[in-house]
Amino acid sequence: MAQRRRVPSRQEPTRREPPSRLRKKPRVSPARRAWKIFYRILVALSAVIVVLFCAYRLAAKKPEQAREPEPPAQENPSGSLSPEQSADPGRQRRPGTYTFLLAASDQSSGNADTIMVAAYDTEAQTVGIVSVPRDTLLEGGKINSVYHKGPEALAETVTDLLGVPIDYYITVDVEGFVALVDELGGIDFDVPVRMSYDDPTQDLHIHYEAGMQHLDGEDVLKVARCRNNSDGPGSYPDNVYLAYPDGDIGRTRTQQQLISAILKKALSNPQKLNAYVELFLEYVDTDLEFGEVLWFAQPALGLDFSSGFSSATLEGENVYYVDSSGYRWGSCYQLDPEAALETVNSLINPLDEPMTADDLNIFQK
């Protein structure tokens, strides 16, 4: 019997799909996986930034401005105040402009070693700093000794001297400069003069050649302190050799340049903000509240030091002074009233009109 030949069907048999739980998931490329991780990190960072910004807005507090000081009252023959000696009611503080007393003591006597007045215009983004020489002559002696009475007393004295209302004081432990510079990894600085000084009693040894060099924190402190050399060239009474041709004025100028270099590098490294806050709390004494410090932080990050920073030292001359009791104060620095007025108006006047000679109270020998 012949076998029947099987003819294949034109339709292929339908395959059964495996259960869903047995299906293989499509492979994700490494690039796609990395993008997902990056996206999640970005979302998390955005959330943190939003939270920190909200916290900053809540904590930041706009600082207040001090009132304009009234000039010394002088009566005319009729018994009333003369118009030029009464406060000008039309003169006002410029909005957004704040003034600060910056001071640091020396490491031996406790007198003020550095005295500066800074004015910061947060709207125009300008900073002016004027150094008051530590030996500046007052009626009762030198201004640096006022620091023993506290920063508030020094701020009042500076206001009386220059007519500038001081909003806040900031005093710094000199070790704070060392810690800050080390946190920044040092600074590059052009040392202006040769420095060669040794004082075994303080275990102080300062030796630098003039020129550009990299300074760590201890180096910065030594360069800032150096006033005299243990050897020549130059001469000075009592066999002391001046490090600077213009004496302590040159050292004050170097301190200004050091501060500018430190601030410039600090502001260029905002990622170290947490370290700055820790150093601030440890080494700085101020009447600024923490919220007020935060308020200044935002505009300060936008400051361009190449165009918005200016500094000067009050001009004058060295004199020898003997007070009414016969006490010899030795070498003092007598300010030039006209030059001081010009410097104040150009750099640190926070008022909307120029100051006049009546605003200053500069003692003349």
Tab-separated table of C-alpha atoms in Angstrom:
chain	number	residue	atom	x	y	z
A	1	MET	CA	0.000	0.000	0.000
A	2	ALA	CA	1.477	3.339	-1.004
A	3	GLN	CA	2.263	5.845	1.750
A	4	ARG	CA	0.594	9.206	1.618
A	5	ARG	CA	3.047	11.998	1.186
A	6	ARG	CA	2.769	14.716	3.850
A	7	VAL	CA	2.535	18.170	2.414
A	8	PRO	CA	3.898	20.864	4.729
A	9	SER	CA	1.561	23.628	5.685
A	10	ARG	CA	2.154	27.008	4.164
A	11	GLN	CA	1.810	28.594	7.600
A	12	GLU	CA	4.575	28.248	10.103
A	13	PRO	CA	3.438	26.998	13.479
A	14	THR	CA	2.990	29.834	15.989
A	15	ARG	CA	5.691	29.931	18.668
A	16	ARG	CA	4.633	30.240	22.235
A	17	GLU	CA	5.850	33.397	24.019
A	18	PRO	CA	7.685	32.663	27.217
A	19	PRO	CA	6.078	33.896	30.437
A	20	SER	CA	6.718	37.546	31.127
A	21	ARG	CA	8.819	36.731	34.130
A	22	LEU	CA	11.221	34.909	31.872
A	23	ARG	CA	11.723	37.805	29.440
A	24	LYS	CA	15.210	39.301	29.403
A	25	LYS	CA	15.491	43.040	30.104
A	26	PRO	CA	17.272	45.040	27.428
A	27	ARG	CA	20.870	45.853	28.311
A	28	VAL	CA	21.577	49.452	29.390
A	29	SER	CA	24.721	50.936	27.937
A	30	PRO	CA	27.418	52.169	30.364
A	31	ALA	CA	26.997	55.704	29.017
A	32	ARG	CA	23.265	55.682	29.744
A	33	ARG	CA	23.854	54.271	33.220
A	34	ALA	CA	26.442	57.007	33.949
A	35	TRP	CA	24.017	59.673	32.728
A	36	LYS	CA	21.298	58.405	35.090
A	37	ILE	CA	23.710	58.532	38.031
A	38	PHE	CA	24.868	62.017	37.048
A	39	TYR	CA	21.270	63.195	36.708
A	40	ARG	CA	20.370	61.935	40.186
A	41	ILE	CA	23.424	63.654	41.678
A	42	LEU	CA	22.503	66.867	39.848
A	43	VAL	CA	18.965	66.751	41.235
A	44	ALA	CA	20.289	66.144	44.750
A	45	LEU	CA	22.786	69.025	44.472
A	46	SER	CA	20.082	71.333	43.145
A	47	ALA	CA	17.932	70.510	46.137
A	48	VAL	CA	20.847	71.214	48.514
A	49	ILE	CA	21.573	74.536	46.779
A	50	VAL	CA	17.934	75.573	47.039
A	51	VAL	CA	17.874	74.700	50.748
A	52	LEU	CA	21.134	76.582	51.418
A	53	PHE	CA	19.930	79.609	49.457
A	54	CYS	CA	16.702	79.698	51.433
A	55	ALA	CA	18.680	79.358	54.674
A	56	TYR	CA	20.969	82.197	53.567
A	57	ARG	CA	18.009	84.441	52.730
A	58	LEU	CA	16.478	83.743	56.125
A	59	ALA	CA	19.731	84.193	58.091
A	60	ALA	CA	21.205	87.189	56.223
A	61	LYS	CA	20.505	90.510	57.888
A	62	LYS	CA	21.102	93.887	56.278
A	63	PRO	CA	23.568	95.856	58.445
A	64	GLU	CA	22.716	99.253	59.861
A	65	GLN	CA	24.762	102.387	59.264
A	66	ALA	CA	26.153	104.627	61.992
A	67	ARG	CA	24.941	108.195	62.159
A	68	GLU	CA	27.108	110.990	60.843
A	69	PRO	CA	29.171	112.409	63.736
A	70	GLU	CA	28.527	116.017	64.672
A	71	PRO	CA	31.566	118.320	64.465
A	72	PRO	CA	32.888	119.771	67.737
A	73	ALA	CA	30.437	122.360	69.063
A	74	GLN	CA	31.780	125.906	69.261
A	75	GLU	CA	29.733	128.842	70.427
A	76	ASN	CA	29.776	132.239	68.795
A	77	PRO	CA	29.596	135.463	70.878
A	78	SER	CA	25.792	135.344	70.963
A	79	GLY	CA	25.944	131.954	72.731
A	80	SER	CA	24.481	129.839	69.921
A	81	LEU	CA	26.214	127.342	67.652
A	82	SER	CA	27.717	128.840	64.531
A	83	PRO	CA	26.136	127.486	61.312
A	84	GLU	CA	29.404	126.005	60.032
A	85	GLN	CA	29.872	124.085	63.301
A	86	SER	CA	26.403	122.547	63.415
A	87	ALA	CA	25.676	119.304	61.611
A	88	ASP	CA	24.546	119.739	58.029
A	89	PRO	CA	20.994	118.336	57.886
A	90	GLY	CA	21.253	117.946	54.110
A	91	ARG	CA	24.201	115.552	54.278
A	92	GLN	CA	23.257	111.859	54.319
A	93	ARG	CA	24.899	108.467	54.287
A	94	ARG	CA	25.237	106.914	50.820
A	95	PRO	CA	22.966	103.863	50.538
A	96	GLY	CA	24.836	100.587	50.588
A	97	THR	CA	28.136	102.114	51.745
A	98	TYR	CA	29.595	100.802	55.004
A	99	THR	CA	32.716	101.694	56.981
A	100	PHE	CA	34.919	99.436	59.087
A	101	LEU	CA	37.764	99.842	61.539
A	102	LEU	CA	40.359	97.143	60.873
A	103	ALA	CA	42.929	96.612	63.613
A	104	ALA	CA	45.483	94.109	64.851
A	105	SER	CA	47.763	94.303	67.875
A	106	ASP	CA	51.483	93.686	67.957
A	107	GLN	CA	52.772	90.578	69.711
A	108	SER	CA	54.710	92.305	72.475
A	109	SER	CA	53.189	95.526	73.873
A	110	GLY	CA	49.521	94.987	73.045
A	111	ASN	CA	49.379	98.324	71.223
A	112	ALA	CA	47.662	98.447	67.853
A	113	ASP	CA	50.199	97.454	65.217
A	114	THR	CA	47.802	97.951	62.283
A	115	ILE	CA	45.018	100.544	62.091
A	116	MET	CA	42.972	100.909	58.916
A	117	VAL	CA	39.628	102.390	57.920
A	118	ALA	CA	37.799	100.658	55.072
A	119	ALA	CA	34.757	101.833	53.130
A	120	TYR	CA	32.824	99.279	51.063
A	121	ASP	CA	30.266	100.507	48.539
A	122	THR	CA	28.179	97.391	47.930
A	123	GLU	CA	26.310	99.019	45.041
A	124	ALA	CA	29.259	100.470	43.098
A	125	GLN	CA	31.422	97.468	44.124
A	126	THR	CA	34.368	99.546	45.325
A	127	VAL	CA	36.564	99.250	48.404
A	128	GLY	CA	38.781	102.015	49.754
A	129	ILE	CA	41.255	101.433	52.582
A	130	VAL	CA	43.161	104.171	54.409
A	131	SER	CA	45.931	103.294	56.840
A	132	VAL	CA	46.357	105.378	59.981
A	133	PRO	CA	50.041	105.193	60.991
A	134	ARG	CA	50.378	103.609	64.420
A	135	ASP	CA	52.467	106.544	65.710
A	136	THR	CA	49.882	109.157	64.683
A	137	LEU	CA	49.975	112.004	67.201
A	138	LEU	CA	46.914	112.704	69.348
A	139	GLU	CA	46.600	115.276	72.076
A	140	GLY	CA	47.171	112.548	74.646
A	141	GLY	CA	49.960	110.671	72.869
A	142	LYS	CA	50.036	108.085	70.080
A	143	ILE	CA	46.926	106.508	68.596
A	144	ASN	CA	48.235	102.951	68.910
A	145	SER	CA	48.000	103.060	72.719
A	146	VAL	CA	44.222	103.659	72.555
A	147	TYR	CA	43.839	99.990	71.595
A	148	HIS	CA	44.399	99.037	75.251
A	149	LYS	CA	40.952	100.522	75.972
A	150	GLY	CA	39.300	98.227	73.445
A	151	PRO	CA	38.260	98.359	69.782
A	152	GLU	CA	35.206	100.494	70.549
A	153	ALA	CA	37.416	103.216	72.041
A	154	LEU	CA	39.759	103.033	69.054
A	155	ALA	CA	36.801	103.331	66.654
A	156	GLU	CA	35.543	106.430	68.495
A	157	THR	CA	39.033	107.945	68.380
A	158	VAL	CA	39.335	107.344	64.631
A	159	THR	CA	35.892	108.866	64.067
A	160	ASP	CA	36.893	111.942	66.061
A	161	LEU	CA	40.189	112.182	64.169
A	162	LEU	CA	38.892	111.769	60.600
A	163	GLY	CA	35.189	112.598	60.889
A	164	VAL	CA	34.241	109.237	59.351
A	165	PRO	CA	31.379	107.419	61.108
A	166	ILE	CA	32.563	103.869	61.816
A	167	ASP	CA	29.814	101.292	61.356
A	168	TYR	CA	31.649	98.200	62.611
A	169	TYR	CA	35.039	97.168	63.952
A	170	ILE	CA	36.956	94.052	62.960
A	171	THR	CA	40.024	93.101	64.978
A	172	VAL	CA	42.144	90.136	63.979
A	173	ASP	CA	44.506	87.966	65.969
A	174	VAL	CA	47.716	87.973	63.939
A	175	GLU	CA	47.736	84.176	64.025
A	176	GLY	CA	44.510	84.366	62.035
A	177	PHE	CA	46.432	85.799	59.081
A	178	VAL	CA	48.882	82.907	59.320
A	179	ALA	CA	46.064	80.339	59.351
A	180	LEU	CA	44.209	82.000	56.462
A	181	VAL	CA	47.279	82.237	54.231
A	182	ASP	CA	48.141	78.603	54.929
A	183	GLU	CA	44.548	77.608	54.125
A	184	LEU	CA	44.979	79.348	50.755
A	185	GLY	CA	48.238	77.520	50.070
A	186	GLY	CA	50.293	80.712	50.447
A	187	ILE	CA	50.425	83.806	48.262
A	188	ASP	CA	52.804	85.156	45.629
A	189	PHE	CA	54.087	88.543	46.763
A	190	ASP	CA	56.639	91.082	45.598
A	191	VAL	CA	58.648	91.870	48.740
A	192	PRO	CA	59.479	95.576	48.269
A	193	VAL	CA	62.771	95.838	50.195
A	194	ARG	CA	65.525	93.702	51.616
A	195	MET	CA	64.681	92.581	55.150
A	196	SER	CA	67.322	91.425	57.613
A	197	TYR	CA	66.343	91.585	61.266
A	198	ASP	CA	67.118	89.441	64.311
A	199	ASP	CA	65.719	89.802	67.828
A	200	PRO	CA	66.813	86.852	70.008
A	201	THR	CA	64.614	88.073	72.894
A	202	GLN	CA	61.508	87.395	70.775
A	203	ASP	CA	63.077	84.512	68.834
A	204	LEU	CA	62.272	86.624	65.786
A	205	HIS	CA	64.362	86.246	62.653
A	206	ILE	CA	63.333	87.993	59.422
A	207	HIS	CA	65.414	87.469	56.296
A	208	TYR	CA	64.036	88.146	52.804
A	209	GLU	CA	65.524	89.570	49.648
A	210	ALA	CA	63.508	92.062	47.626
A	211	GLY	CA	61.517	90.548	44.775
A	212	MET	CA	58.654	88.220	43.895
A	213	GLN	CA	58.428	85.088	46.037
A	214	HIS	CA	55.938	82.609	47.465
A	215	LEU	CA	55.051	83.286	51.116
A	216	ASP	CA	53.363	80.971	53.588
A	217	GLY	CA	51.517	82.222	56.651
A	218	GLU	CA	54.567	82.723	58.871
A	219	ASP	CA	56.376	84.482	56.033
A	220	VAL	CA	53.468	86.910	55.582
A	221	LEU	CA	53.480	87.739	59.285
A	222	LYS	CA	57.222	88.425	59.294
A	223	VAL	CA	57.094	90.610	56.176
A	224	ALA	CA	54.190	92.562	57.688
A	225	ARG	CA	56.055	93.111	60.975
A	226	CYS	CA	59.448	94.150	59.647
A	227	ARG	CA	60.198	97.835	60.318
A	228	ASN	CA	63.962	97.863	60.860
A	229	ASN	CA	67.048	95.935	59.831
A	230	SER	CA	69.812	94.734	62.097
A	231	ASP	CA	72.339	96.006	59.575
A	232	GLY	CA	72.547	98.734	56.893
A	233	PRO	CA	72.060	100.445	54.571
A	234	GLY	CA	70.461	103.494	56.107
A	235	SER	CA	70.632	104.979	59.561
A	236	TYR	CA	68.290	106.044	62.303
A	237	PRO	CA	68.649	107.325	65.884
A	238	ASP	CA	69.766	104.765	68.508
A	239	ASN	CA	71.663	102.707	65.902
A	240	VAL	CA	68.537	101.251	64.314
A	241	TYR	CA	68.530	100.810	60.540
A	242	LEU	CA	65.329	101.460	58.639
A	243	ALA	CA	64.067	98.706	56.353
A	244	TYR	CA	62.116	101.297	54.322
A	245	PRO	CA	63.415	104.680	53.139
A	246	ASP	CA	60.174	106.301	54.350
A	247	GLY	CA	60.124	104.460	57.671
A	248	ASP	CA	56.922	103.023	59.054
A	249	ILE	CA	54.904	104.499	56.175
A	250	GLY	CA	56.602	102.009	53.875
A	251	ARG	CA	55.728	99.144	56.183
A	252	THR	CA	52.105	100.307	56.296
A	253	ARG	CA	52.033	100.320	52.502
A	254	THR	CA	53.329	96.738	52.463
A	255	GLN	CA	50.615	95.684	54.906
A	256	GLN	CA	47.975	97.134	52.571
A	257	GLN	CA	49.422	95.185	49.654
A	258	LEU	CA	49.522	91.967	51.694
A	259	ILE	CA	45.886	92.327	52.723
A	260	SER	CA	44.893	93.001	49.114
A	261	ALA	CA	46.729	89.873	47.911
A	262	ILE	CA	45.165	87.709	50.633
A	263	LEU	CA	41.618	88.958	50.012
A	264	LYS	CA	41.991	88.607	46.261
A	265	LYS	CA	43.035	84.958	46.552
A	266	ALA	CA	40.394	84.213	49.203
A	267	LEU	CA	37.567	85.586	47.048
A	268	SER	CA	38.833	83.590	44.067
A	269	ASN	CA	38.359	80.393	46.085
A	270	PRO	CA	34.683	80.518	47.209
A	271	GLN	CA	34.672	76.739	47.658
A	272	LYS	CA	36.637	77.342	50.882
A	273	LEU	CA	33.769	79.339	52.405
A	274	ASN	CA	33.295	76.833	55.236
A	275	ALA	CA	36.979	77.113	56.189
A	276	TYR	CA	36.743	80.920	56.095
A	277	VAL	CA	33.787	80.839	58.498
A	278	GLU	CA	35.696	78.606	60.933
A	279	LEU	CA	38.751	80.890	60.834
A	280	PHE	CA	36.537	83.956	61.244
A	281	LEU	CA	34.904	82.535	64.364
A	282	GLU	CA	38.249	81.548	65.881
A	283	TYR	CA	40.460	84.547	65.192
A	284	VAL	CA	38.219	87.594	64.591
A	285	ASP	CA	36.554	89.862	67.121
A	286	THR	CA	33.804	92.075	65.697
A	287	ASP	CA	30.509	93.725	66.551
A	288	LEU	CA	29.037	92.396	63.296
A	289	GLU	CA	26.331	89.802	63.774
A	290	PHE	CA	26.645	86.517	61.886
A	291	GLY	CA	23.645	87.362	59.713
A	292	GLU	CA	25.270	90.681	58.780
A	293	VAL	CA	28.470	88.871	57.784
A	294	LEU	CA	26.365	86.620	55.525
A	295	TRP	CA	24.736	89.689	53.984
A	296	PHE	CA	28.157	91.060	52.987
A	297	ALA	CA	29.285	87.697	51.586
A	298	GLN	CA	27.094	87.816	48.484
A	299	PRO	CA	28.219	91.192	47.060
A	300	ALA	CA	31.838	90.573	48.106
A	301	LEU	CA	32.093	87.558	45.784
A	302	GLY	CA	31.473	89.888	42.834
A	303	LEU	CA	34.197	92.389	43.755
A	304	ASP	CA	36.840	92.954	41.058
A	305	PHE	CA	40.065	93.812	42.886
A	306	SER	CA	41.790	94.937	39.700
A	307	SER	CA	39.427	97.894	39.303
A	308	GLY	CA	37.440	98.242	42.523
A	309	PHE	CA	40.164	98.355	45.186
A	310	SER	CA	42.160	101.445	46.244
A	311	SER	CA	44.350	102.156	49.259
A	312	ALA	CA	46.445	104.951	50.706
A	313	THR	CA	48.233	106.022	53.879
A	314	LEU	CA	47.544	109.307	55.639
A	315	GLU	CA	50.330	111.762	54.871
A	316	GLY	CA	52.310	113.612	57.520
A	317	GLU	CA	55.757	113.998	59.048
A	318	ASN	CA	57.753	112.562	61.929
A	319	VAL	CA	58.037	114.904	64.916
A	320	TYR	CA	59.247	114.650	68.492
A	321	TYR	CA	56.607	115.491	71.080
A	322	VAL	CA	56.774	116.425	74.759
A	323	ASP	CA	53.383	116.742	76.436
A	324	SER	CA	52.323	119.282	79.070
A	325	SER	CA	53.487	117.033	81.888
A	326	GLY	CA	56.989	116.903	80.446
A	327	TYR	CA	56.698	113.321	79.188
A	328	ARG	CA	58.679	112.772	75.992
A	329	TRP	CA	56.683	110.648	73.549
A	330	GLY	CA	59.628	110.318	71.215
A	331	SER	CA	59.063	110.057	67.486
A	332	CYS	CA	55.417	110.638	66.550
A	333	TYR	CA	53.654	111.042	63.225
A	334	GLN	CA	51.869	114.365	62.745
A	335	LEU	CA	49.156	114.256	60.094
A	336	ASP	CA	48.876	116.852	57.359
A	337	PRO	CA	45.255	118.135	57.705
A	338	GLU	CA	44.825	119.155	54.057
A	339	ALA	CA	46.267	115.925	52.670
A	340	ALA	CA	44.251	113.862	55.175
A	341	LEU	CA	41.030	115.574	54.105
A	342	GLU	CA	41.748	114.844	50.438
A	343	THR	CA	42.495	111.166	51.183
A	344	VAL	CA	39.367	110.739	53.297
A	345	ASN	CA	37.123	112.258	50.621
A	346	SER	CA	38.614	110.207	47.799
A	347	LEU	CA	38.627	106.794	49.519
A	348	ILE	CA	36.525	106.428	52.670
A	349	ASN	CA	33.924	109.207	52.826
A	350	PRO	CA	30.551	107.405	53.192
A	351	LEU	CA	28.493	110.594	52.858
A	352	ASP	CA	26.773	111.955	49.776
A	353	GLU	CA	28.744	115.226	49.999
A	354	PRO	CA	32.464	115.964	50.529
A	355	MET	CA	33.715	116.418	54.066
A	356	THR	CA	35.245	119.723	55.133
A	357	ALA	CA	38.151	120.696	57.368
A	358	ASP	CA	35.675	121.214	60.232
A	359	ASP	CA	34.856	117.484	60.186
A	360	LEU	CA	38.430	116.493	61.038
A	361	ASN	CA	40.070	116.930	64.428
A	362	ILE	CA	43.788	116.587	63.753
A	363	PHE	CA	46.069	117.548	66.608
A	364	GLN	CA	49.000	119.783	65.709
A	365	LYS	CA	52.075	120.038	67.898
